[in-house]
Short mmCIF file of C-alpha atoms and ligand atoms in Angstrom, two decimals:
data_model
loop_
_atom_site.label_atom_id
_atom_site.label_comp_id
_atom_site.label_asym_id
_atom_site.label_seq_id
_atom_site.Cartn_x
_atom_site.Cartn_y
_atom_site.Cartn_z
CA UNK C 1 33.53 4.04 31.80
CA UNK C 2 32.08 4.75 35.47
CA UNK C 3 32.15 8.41 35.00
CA UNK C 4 28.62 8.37 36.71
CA UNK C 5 29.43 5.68 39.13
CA UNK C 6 26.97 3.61 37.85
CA UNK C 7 27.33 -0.15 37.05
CA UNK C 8 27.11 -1.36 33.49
CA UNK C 9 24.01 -3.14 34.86
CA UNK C 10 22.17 0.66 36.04
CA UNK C 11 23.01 1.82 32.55
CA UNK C 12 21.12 -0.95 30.43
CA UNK C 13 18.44 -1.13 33.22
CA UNK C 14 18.02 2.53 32.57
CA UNK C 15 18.04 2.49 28.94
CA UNK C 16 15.41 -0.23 28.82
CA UNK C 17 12.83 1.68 31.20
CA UNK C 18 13.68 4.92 28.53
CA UNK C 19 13.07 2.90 25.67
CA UNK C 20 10.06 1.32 27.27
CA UNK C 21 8.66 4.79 28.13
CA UNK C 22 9.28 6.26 24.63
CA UNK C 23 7.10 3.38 22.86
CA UNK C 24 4.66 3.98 25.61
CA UNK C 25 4.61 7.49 24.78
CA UNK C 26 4.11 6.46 20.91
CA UNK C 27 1.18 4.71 21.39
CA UNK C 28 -0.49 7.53 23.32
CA UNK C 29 0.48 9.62 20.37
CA UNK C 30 -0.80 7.50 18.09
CA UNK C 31 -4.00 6.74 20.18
CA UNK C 32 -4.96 10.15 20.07
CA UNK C 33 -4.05 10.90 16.34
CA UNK C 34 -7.36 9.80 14.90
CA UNK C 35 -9.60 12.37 17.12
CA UNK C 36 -6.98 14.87 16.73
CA UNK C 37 -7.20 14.45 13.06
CA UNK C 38 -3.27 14.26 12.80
CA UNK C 39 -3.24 11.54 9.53
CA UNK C 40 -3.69 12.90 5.97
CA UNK C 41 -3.90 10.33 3.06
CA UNK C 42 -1.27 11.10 -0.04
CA UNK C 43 -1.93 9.36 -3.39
CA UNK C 44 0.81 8.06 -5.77
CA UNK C 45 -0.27 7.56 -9.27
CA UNK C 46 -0.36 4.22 -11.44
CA UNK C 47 0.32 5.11 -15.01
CA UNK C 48 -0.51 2.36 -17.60
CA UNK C 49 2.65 1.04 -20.32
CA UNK C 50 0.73 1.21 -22.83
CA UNK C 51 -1.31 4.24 -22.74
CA UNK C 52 1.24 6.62 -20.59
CA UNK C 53 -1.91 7.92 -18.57
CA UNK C 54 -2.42 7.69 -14.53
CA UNK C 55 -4.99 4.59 -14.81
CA UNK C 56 -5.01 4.63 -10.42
CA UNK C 57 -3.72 5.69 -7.47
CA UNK C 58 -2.54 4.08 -4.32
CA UNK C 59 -3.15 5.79 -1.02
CA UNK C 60 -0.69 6.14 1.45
CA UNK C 61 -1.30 7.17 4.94
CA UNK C 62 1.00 10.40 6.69
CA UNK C 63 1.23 11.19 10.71
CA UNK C 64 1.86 14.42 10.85
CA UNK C 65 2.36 15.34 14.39
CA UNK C 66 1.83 18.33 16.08
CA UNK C 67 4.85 17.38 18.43
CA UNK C 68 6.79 14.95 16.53
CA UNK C 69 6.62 15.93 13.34
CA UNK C 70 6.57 14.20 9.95
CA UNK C 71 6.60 10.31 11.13
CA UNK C 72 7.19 8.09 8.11
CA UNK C 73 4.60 4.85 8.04
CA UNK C 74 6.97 2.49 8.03
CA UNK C 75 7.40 3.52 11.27
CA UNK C 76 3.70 3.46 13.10
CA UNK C 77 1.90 1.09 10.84
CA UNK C 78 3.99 -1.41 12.94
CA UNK C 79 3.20 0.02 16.25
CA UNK C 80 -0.35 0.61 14.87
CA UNK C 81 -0.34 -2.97 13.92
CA UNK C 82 0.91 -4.25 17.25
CA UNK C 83 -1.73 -2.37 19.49
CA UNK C 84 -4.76 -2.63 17.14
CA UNK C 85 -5.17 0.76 16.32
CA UNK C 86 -4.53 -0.55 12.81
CA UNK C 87 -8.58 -0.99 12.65
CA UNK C 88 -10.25 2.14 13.43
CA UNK C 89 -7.31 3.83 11.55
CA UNK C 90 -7.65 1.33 8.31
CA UNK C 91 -11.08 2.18 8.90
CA UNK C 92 -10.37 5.38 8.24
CA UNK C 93 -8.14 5.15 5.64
CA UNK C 94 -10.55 3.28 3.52
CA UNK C 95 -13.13 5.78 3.83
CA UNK C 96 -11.15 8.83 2.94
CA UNK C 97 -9.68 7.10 0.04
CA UNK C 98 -13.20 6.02 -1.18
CA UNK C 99 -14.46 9.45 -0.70
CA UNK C 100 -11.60 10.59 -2.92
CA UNK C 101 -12.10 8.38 -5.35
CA UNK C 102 -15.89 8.99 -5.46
CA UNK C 103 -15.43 12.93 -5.69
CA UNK C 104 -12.91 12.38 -8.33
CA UNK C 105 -15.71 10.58 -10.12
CA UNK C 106 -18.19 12.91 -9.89
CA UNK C 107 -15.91 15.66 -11.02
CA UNK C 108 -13.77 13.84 -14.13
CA UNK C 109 -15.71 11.74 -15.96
CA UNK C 110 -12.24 9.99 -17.15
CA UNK C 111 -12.11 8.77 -13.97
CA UNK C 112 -15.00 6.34 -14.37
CA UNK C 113 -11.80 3.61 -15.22
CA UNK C 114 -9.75 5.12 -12.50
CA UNK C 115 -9.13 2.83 -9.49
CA UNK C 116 -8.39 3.79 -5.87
CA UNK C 117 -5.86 1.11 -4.35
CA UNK C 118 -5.61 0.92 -0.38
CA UNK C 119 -3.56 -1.34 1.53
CA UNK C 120 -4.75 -3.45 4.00
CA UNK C 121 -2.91 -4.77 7.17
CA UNK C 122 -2.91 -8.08 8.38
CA UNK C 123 -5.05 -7.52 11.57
CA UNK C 124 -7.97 -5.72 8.98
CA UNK C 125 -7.08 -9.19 7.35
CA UNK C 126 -8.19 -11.15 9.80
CA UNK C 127 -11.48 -9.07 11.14
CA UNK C 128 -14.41 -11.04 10.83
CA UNK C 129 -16.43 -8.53 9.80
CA UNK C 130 -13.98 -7.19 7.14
CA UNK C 131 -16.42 -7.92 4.10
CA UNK C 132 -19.39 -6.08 5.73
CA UNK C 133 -17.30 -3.45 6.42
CA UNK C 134 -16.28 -2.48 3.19
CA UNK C 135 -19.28 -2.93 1.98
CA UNK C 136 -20.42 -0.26 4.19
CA UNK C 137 -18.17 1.78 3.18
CA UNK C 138 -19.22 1.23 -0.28
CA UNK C 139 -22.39 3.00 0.14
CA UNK C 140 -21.56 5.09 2.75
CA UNK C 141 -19.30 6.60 0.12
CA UNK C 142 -21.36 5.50 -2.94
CA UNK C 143 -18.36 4.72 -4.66
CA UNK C 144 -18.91 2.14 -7.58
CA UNK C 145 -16.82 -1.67 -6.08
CA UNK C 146 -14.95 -1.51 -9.74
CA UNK C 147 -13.12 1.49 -8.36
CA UNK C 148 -11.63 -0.05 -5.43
CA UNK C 149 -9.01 -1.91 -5.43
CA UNK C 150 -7.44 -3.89 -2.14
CA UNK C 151 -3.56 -4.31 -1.68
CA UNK C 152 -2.93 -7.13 0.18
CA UNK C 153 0.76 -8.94 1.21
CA UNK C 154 1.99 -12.62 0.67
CA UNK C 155 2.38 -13.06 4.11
CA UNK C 156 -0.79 -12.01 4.91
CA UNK C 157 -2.48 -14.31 2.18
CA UNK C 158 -0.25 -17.24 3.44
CA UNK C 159 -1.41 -17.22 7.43
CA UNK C 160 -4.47 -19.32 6.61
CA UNK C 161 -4.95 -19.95 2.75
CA UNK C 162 -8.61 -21.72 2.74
CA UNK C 163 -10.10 -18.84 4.39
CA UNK C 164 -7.75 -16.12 2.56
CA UNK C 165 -9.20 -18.24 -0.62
CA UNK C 166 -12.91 -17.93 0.54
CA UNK C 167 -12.38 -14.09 1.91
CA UNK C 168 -11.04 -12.65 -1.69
CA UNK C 169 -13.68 -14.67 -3.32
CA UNK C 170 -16.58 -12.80 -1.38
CA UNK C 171 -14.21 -9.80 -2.03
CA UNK C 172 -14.32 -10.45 -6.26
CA UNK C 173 -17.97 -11.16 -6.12
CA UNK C 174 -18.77 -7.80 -4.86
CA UNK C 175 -16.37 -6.77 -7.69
CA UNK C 176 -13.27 -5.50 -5.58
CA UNK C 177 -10.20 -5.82 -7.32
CA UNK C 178 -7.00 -7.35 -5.47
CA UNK C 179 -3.56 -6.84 -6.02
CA UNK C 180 -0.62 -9.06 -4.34
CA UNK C 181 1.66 -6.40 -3.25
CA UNK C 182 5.59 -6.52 -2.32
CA UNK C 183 5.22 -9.96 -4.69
CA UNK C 184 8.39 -11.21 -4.21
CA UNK C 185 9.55 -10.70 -0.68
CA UNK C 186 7.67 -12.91 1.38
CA UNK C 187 7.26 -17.19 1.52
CA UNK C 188 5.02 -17.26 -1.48
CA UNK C 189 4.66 -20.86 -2.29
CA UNK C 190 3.61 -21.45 -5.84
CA UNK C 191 1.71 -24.02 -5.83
CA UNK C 192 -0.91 -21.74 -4.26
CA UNK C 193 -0.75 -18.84 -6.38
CA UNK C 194 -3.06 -19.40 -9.12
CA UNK C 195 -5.60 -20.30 -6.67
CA UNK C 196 -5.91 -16.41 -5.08
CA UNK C 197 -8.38 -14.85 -7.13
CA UNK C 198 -6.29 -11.58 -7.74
CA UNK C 199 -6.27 -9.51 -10.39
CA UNK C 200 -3.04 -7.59 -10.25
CA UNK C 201 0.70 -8.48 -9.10
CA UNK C 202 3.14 -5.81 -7.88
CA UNK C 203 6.59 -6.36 -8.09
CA UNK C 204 8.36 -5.00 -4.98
CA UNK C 205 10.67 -2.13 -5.56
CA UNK C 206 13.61 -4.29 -4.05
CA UNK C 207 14.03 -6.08 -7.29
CA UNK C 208 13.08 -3.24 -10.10
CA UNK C 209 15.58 -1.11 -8.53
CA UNK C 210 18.59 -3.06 -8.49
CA UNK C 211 18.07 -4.19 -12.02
CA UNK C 212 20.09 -1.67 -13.98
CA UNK C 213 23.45 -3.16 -12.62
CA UNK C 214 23.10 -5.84 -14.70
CA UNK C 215 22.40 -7.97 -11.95
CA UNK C 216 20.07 -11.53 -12.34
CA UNK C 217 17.36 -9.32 -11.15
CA UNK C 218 16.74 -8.48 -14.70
CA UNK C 219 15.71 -12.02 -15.29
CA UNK C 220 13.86 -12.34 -12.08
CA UNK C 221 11.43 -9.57 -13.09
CA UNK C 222 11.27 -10.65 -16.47
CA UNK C 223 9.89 -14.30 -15.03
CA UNK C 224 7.81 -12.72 -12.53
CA UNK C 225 6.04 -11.10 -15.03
CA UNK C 226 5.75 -14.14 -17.25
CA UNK C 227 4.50 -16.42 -14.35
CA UNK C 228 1.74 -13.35 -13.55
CA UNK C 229 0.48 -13.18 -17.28
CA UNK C 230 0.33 -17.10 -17.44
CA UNK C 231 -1.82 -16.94 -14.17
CA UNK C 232 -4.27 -14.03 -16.00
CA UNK C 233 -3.00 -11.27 -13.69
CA UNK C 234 -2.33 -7.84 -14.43
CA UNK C 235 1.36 -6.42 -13.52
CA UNK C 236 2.54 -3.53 -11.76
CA UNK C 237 6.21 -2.65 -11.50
CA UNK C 238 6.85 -0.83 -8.04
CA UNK C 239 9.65 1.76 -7.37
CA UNK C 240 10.70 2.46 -10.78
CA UNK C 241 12.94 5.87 -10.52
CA UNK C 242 15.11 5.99 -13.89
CA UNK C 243 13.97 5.97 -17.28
CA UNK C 244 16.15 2.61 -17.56
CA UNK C 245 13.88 0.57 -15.30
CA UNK C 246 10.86 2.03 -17.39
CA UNK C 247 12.22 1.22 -20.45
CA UNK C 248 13.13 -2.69 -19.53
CA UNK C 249 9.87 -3.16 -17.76
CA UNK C 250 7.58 -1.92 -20.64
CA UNK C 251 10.32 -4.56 -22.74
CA UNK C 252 8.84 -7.22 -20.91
CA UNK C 253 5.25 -6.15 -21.60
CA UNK C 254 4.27 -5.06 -17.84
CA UNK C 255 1.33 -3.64 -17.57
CA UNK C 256 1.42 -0.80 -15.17
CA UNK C 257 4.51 1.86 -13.46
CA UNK C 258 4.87 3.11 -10.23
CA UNK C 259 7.57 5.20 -8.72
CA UNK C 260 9.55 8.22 -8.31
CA UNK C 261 10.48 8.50 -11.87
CA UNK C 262 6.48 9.35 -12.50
CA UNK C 263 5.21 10.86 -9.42
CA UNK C 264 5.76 10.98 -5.81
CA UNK C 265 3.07 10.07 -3.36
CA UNK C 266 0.81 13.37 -3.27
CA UNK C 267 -1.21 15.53 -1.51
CA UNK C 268 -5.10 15.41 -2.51
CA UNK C 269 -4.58 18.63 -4.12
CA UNK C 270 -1.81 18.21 -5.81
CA UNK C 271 -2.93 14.31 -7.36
CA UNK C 272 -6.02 16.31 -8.64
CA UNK C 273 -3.98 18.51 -10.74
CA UNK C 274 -1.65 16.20 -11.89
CA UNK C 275 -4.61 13.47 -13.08
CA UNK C 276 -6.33 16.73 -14.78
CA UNK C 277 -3.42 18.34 -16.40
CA UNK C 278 -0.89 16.22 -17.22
CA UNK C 279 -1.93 14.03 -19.74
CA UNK C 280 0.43 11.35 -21.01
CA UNK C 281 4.07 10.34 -20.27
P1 LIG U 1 4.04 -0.21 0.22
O1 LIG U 1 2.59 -0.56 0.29
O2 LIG U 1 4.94 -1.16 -0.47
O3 LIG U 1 4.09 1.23 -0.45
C1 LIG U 1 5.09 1.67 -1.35
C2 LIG U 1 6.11 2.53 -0.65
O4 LIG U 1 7.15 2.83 -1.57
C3 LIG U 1 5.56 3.89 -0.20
O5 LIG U 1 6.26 4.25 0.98
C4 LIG U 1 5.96 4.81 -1.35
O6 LIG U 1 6.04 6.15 -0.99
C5 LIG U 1 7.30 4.23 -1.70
N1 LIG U 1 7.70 4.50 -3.08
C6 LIG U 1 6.92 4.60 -4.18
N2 LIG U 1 7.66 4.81 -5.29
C7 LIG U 1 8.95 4.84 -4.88
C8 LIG U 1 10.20 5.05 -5.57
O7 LIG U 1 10.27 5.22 -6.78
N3 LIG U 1 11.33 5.02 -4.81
C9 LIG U 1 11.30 4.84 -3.47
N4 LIG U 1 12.45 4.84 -2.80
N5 LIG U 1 10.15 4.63 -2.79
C10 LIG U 1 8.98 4.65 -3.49
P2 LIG U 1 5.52 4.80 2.28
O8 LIG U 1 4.39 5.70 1.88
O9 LIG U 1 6.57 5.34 3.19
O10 LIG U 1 4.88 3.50 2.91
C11 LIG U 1 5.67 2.46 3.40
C12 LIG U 1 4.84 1.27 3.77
O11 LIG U 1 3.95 1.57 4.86
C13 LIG U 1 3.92 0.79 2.63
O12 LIG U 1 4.64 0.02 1.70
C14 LIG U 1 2.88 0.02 3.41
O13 LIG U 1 3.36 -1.24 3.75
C15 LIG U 1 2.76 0.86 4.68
N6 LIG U 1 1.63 1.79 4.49
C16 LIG U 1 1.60 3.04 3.96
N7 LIG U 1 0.36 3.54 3.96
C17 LIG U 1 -0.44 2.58 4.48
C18 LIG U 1 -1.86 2.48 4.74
O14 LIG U 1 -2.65 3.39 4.44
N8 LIG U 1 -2.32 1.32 5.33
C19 LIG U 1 -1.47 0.29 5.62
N9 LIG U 1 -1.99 -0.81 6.19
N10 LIG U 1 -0.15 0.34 5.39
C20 LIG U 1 0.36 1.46 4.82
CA1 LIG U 2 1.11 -1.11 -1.25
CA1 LIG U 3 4.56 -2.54 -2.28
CA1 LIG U 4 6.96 -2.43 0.07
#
């Protein structure tokens, strides 16, 4: 419709330059976030199957914007990503959870077998200095290595595997742990799975939710759970919301739960209480 009297051509032309000046916009946003202080880390506990108590937590990063409001990772980590604000903000991120994890410490002493699990993005991945870095931040934070643990994706691990293979080896021998997160959904190949010194395998959420329709996802969980025992890794379960999925999972001898049906990612505050009073699920 020409109710404007411009061409279809104008209209795109002018949507583009929009769309271009909104993500432009975004990164300034984004660039300014860190001084401005803007990010706040939640934590989402890990319980253990076998005990029913929180045995970790993984941190996950909020932008709360003065302007824009509550903007959900998924949607800047990309953008973050793209630009390379990733590393000063992983930086970040890294710190604050080792700090938490470190005054949790020093507070509970049940949280001596606690561990702290951050996620990593592919460009902190591939920063030389990545291993010095956390180090750093290691005694910057005095937080003990055995309480840290790294989440790190299948693509990210598959980009280059002799040097992933040599960078989570100098990660285990400071006595990091590693987990292979959204295990699953990427182009893992096999054959090189046993060779990634990681401790811990997390099932993405895209599988353990769909499994209570009686769907072959049942017995694609089941085997990915097999395969990670045989291989001497731990296993989380991601995403599990109903008592069902906790039920089959623990069936199948998994290791560790995560999801809505425990906790929701929280604020500092409130993942203090919860690890001190509630004791057992
Ligand atoms: P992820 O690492 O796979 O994190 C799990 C996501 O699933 C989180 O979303 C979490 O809130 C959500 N989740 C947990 N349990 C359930 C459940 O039972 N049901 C449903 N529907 N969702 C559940 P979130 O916090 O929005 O993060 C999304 C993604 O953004 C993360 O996926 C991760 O890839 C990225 N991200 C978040 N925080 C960070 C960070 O600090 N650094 C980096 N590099 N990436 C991050
Ligand atoms: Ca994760
Ligand atoms: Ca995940
Ligand atoms: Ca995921």
């Amino acid at each position: 419709a020409k109710v404007s009297g411009k061409s279809q051509h104008q209209v795109f032309a002018t949507k583009m330059h929009e769309q271009a000046l909104k993500r432009l916009q975004l990164e300034a946003d984004l660039n300014q976030a860190i001084a401005n202080e803007e990010f706040e880390l939640y934590y989402q506990p890990i319980i253990s199957f076998t005990t029913g108590k929180i045995t970790g937590f993984e941190a996950l990063v909020r932008w709360i914007s003065p302007t824009r409001g509550f903007i959900s990772p998924g949607d800047f980590i990309p953008v973050a990503e793209e630009t390379g604000l990733i590393v000063p903000m992983g930086k970040w991120i890294l710190e604050t959870a080792c700090r938490q994890m470190q005054s949790w410490r020093s507070q509970f002493p049940e949280a001596e077998q606690v561990t702290m699990s951050v996620n990593l993005s592919s460009r902190q991945f591939s920063q030389a200095d990545l291993v010095a870095q956390i180090q750093e931040t290691l005694i910057v934070t005095e937080l003990d290595p055995a309480n840290l643990k790294l989440e790190i994706t299948e693509s990210m691990v598959m980009d280059d595997v002799e040097n992933t293979i040599i960078l989570l080896n100098e990660l285990k021998e400071l006595n990091i742990k590693i987990s292979l997160d959204d295990f699953g959904t990427g182009f893992s190949s096999f054959s090189y799975l046993h060779r990634f010194p990681t401790d811990t395998l997390k099932i993405d959420r895209s599988f353990v939710s769909n499994m209570s329709q009686g769907s072959k996802n049942i017995e694609i969980v089941n085997t990915i759970v097999i395969l990670a025992h045989k291989l001497g890794m731990d296993v989380i379960a991601e995403g599990i919301e109903t008592v069902e999925e906790k039920e089959i999972l623990a069936g199948f001898n998994c290791e560790y739960a995560q999801g809505y049906f425990f906790a929701k990612p929280l604020k500092q505050d409130d993942a203090t209480e919860l690890f001190v009073n509630k004791a057992q699920w």
